[in-house]
GROMACS .gro file of C-alpha atoms in nm:
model
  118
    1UNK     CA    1 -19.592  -5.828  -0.461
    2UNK     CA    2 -19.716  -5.601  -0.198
    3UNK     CA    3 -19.845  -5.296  -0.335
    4UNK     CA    4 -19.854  -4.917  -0.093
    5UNK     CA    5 -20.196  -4.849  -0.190
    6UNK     CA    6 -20.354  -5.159   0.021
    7UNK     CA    7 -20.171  -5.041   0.321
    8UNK     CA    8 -20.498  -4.875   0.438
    9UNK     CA    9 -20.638  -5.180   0.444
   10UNK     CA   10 -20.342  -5.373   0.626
   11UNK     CA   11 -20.404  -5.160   0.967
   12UNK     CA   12 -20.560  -5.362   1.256
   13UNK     CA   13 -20.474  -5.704   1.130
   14UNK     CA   14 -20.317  -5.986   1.322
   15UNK     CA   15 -19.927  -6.024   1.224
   16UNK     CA   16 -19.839  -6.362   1.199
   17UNK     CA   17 -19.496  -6.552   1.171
   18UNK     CA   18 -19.427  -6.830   0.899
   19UNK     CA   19 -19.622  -7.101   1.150
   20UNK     CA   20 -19.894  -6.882   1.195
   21UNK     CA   21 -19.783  -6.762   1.521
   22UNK     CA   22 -19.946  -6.477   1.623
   23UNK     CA   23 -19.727  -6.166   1.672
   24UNK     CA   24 -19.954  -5.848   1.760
   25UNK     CA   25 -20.157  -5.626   1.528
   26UNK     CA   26 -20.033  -5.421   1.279
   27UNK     CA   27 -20.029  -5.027   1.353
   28UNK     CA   28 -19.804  -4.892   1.069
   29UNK     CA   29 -19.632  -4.981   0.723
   30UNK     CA   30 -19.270  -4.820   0.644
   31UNK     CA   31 -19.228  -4.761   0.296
   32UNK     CA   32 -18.890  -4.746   0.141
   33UNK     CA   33 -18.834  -4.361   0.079
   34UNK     CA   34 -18.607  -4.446  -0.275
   35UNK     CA   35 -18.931  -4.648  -0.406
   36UNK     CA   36 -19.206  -4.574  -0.233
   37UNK     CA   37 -19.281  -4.947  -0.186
   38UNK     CA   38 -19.361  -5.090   0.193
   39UNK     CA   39 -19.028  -5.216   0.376
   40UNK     CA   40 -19.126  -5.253   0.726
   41UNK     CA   41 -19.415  -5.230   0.971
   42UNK     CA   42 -19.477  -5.136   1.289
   43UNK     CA   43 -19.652  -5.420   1.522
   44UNK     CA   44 -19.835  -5.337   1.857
   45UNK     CA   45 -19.771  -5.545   2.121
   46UNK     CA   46 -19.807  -5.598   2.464
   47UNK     CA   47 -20.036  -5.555   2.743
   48UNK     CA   48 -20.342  -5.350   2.687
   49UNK     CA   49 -20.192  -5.068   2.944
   50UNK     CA   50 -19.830  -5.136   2.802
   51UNK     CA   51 -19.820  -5.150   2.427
   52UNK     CA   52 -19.521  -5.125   2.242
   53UNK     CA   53 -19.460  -5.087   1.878
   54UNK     CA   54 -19.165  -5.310   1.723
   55UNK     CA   55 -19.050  -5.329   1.388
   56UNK     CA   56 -19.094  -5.586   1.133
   57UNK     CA   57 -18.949  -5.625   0.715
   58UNK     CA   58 -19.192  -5.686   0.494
   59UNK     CA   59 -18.998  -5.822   0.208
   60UNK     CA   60 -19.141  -6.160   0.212
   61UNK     CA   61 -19.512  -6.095   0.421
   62UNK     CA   62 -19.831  -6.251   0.240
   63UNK     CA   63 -20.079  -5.981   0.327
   64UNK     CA   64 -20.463  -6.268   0.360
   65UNK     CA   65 -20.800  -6.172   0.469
   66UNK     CA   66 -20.760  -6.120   0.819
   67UNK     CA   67 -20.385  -6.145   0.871
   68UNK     CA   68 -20.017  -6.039   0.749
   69UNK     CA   69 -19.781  -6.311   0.736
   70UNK     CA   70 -19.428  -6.238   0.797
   71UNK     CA   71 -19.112  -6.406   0.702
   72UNK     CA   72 -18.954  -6.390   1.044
   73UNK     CA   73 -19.005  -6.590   1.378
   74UNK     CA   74 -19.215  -6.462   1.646
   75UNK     CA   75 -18.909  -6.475   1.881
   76UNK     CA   76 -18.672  -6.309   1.671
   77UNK     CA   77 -18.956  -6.007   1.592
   78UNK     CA   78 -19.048  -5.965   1.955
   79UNK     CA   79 -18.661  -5.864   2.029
   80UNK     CA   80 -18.638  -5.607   1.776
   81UNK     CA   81 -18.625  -5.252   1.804
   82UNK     CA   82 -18.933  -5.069   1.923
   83UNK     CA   83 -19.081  -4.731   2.007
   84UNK     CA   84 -19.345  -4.652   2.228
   85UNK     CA   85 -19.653  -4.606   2.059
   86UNK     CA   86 -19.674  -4.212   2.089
   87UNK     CA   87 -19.316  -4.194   1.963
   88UNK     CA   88 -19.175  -4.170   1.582
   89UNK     CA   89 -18.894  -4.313   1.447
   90UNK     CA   90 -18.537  -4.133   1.512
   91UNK     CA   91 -18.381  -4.157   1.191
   92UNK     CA   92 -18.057  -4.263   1.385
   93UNK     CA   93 -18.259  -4.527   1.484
   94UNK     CA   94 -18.332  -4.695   1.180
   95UNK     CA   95 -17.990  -4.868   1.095
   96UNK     CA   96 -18.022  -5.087   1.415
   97UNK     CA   97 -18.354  -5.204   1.331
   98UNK     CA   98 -18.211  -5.350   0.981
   99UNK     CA   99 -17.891  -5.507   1.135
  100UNK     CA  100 -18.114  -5.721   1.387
  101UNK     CA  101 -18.240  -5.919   1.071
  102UNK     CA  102 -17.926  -5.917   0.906
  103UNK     CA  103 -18.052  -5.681   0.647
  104UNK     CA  104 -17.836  -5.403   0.445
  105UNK     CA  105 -17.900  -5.022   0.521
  106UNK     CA  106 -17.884  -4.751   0.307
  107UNK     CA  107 -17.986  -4.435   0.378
  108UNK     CA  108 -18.239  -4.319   0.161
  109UNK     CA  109 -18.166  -4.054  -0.140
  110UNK     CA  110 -17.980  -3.755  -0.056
  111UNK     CA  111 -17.862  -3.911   0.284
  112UNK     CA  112 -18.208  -3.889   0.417
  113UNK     CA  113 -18.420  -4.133   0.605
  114UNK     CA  114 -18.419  -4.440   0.459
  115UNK     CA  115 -18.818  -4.530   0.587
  116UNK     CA  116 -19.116  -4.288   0.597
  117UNK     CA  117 -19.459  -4.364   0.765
  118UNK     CA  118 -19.757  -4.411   0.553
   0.00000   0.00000   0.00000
């Protein structure tokens, strides 16, 4: 199990697929805002002068020393949604993000946002 207080740690590493594919670098970890446990990342990719930031689950990712492993293919992570990497997360913004990998949404408690940046 992945646990939110390595997600310091997590920043700057390569994001692989389950072939060891590499995706981009990680930028930011999503945590689930009705446990407080990480649910998605952010991963930079891109160009040097034309970075993007899409989204990734992190329900199955092995986090090793120099790398998080995903449990999605490279292709189907580099369509996802993304923001540019100045921009936050719209909560309306969030539900399309989970239907690309087939994955239930909920908002989180209350109604609110479902995912919170850490």
């Amino acid at each position: 199990m992945i646990h939110a207080a390595d997600i310091r740690e997590w920043r700057e590493r390569d994001v692989v697929d389950p072939e060891s594919h590499k995706i981009g670098v990680l930028e930011a970890v999503y945590v689930d805002t009705a446990t407080d446990e990480p649910a998605m990342a952010t991963v930079r990719v891109g160009l040097p002068t034309r970075h993007r930031l899409i989204f990734v689950p992190l329900d199955d990712a092995i986090v090793g020393p120099d790398y998080v492993k995903v449990g999605y293919a490279k292709a189907l992570v580099k369509q996802a949604p993304s923001i540019g990497t100045d921009d936050i997360l719209p909560a309306e913004q969030e539900e399309p993000i989970f239907k690309h990998y087939g994955l239930p949404y909920r908002p989180g408690v209350n109604g609110e946002r479902q995912l919170a940046r850490r």
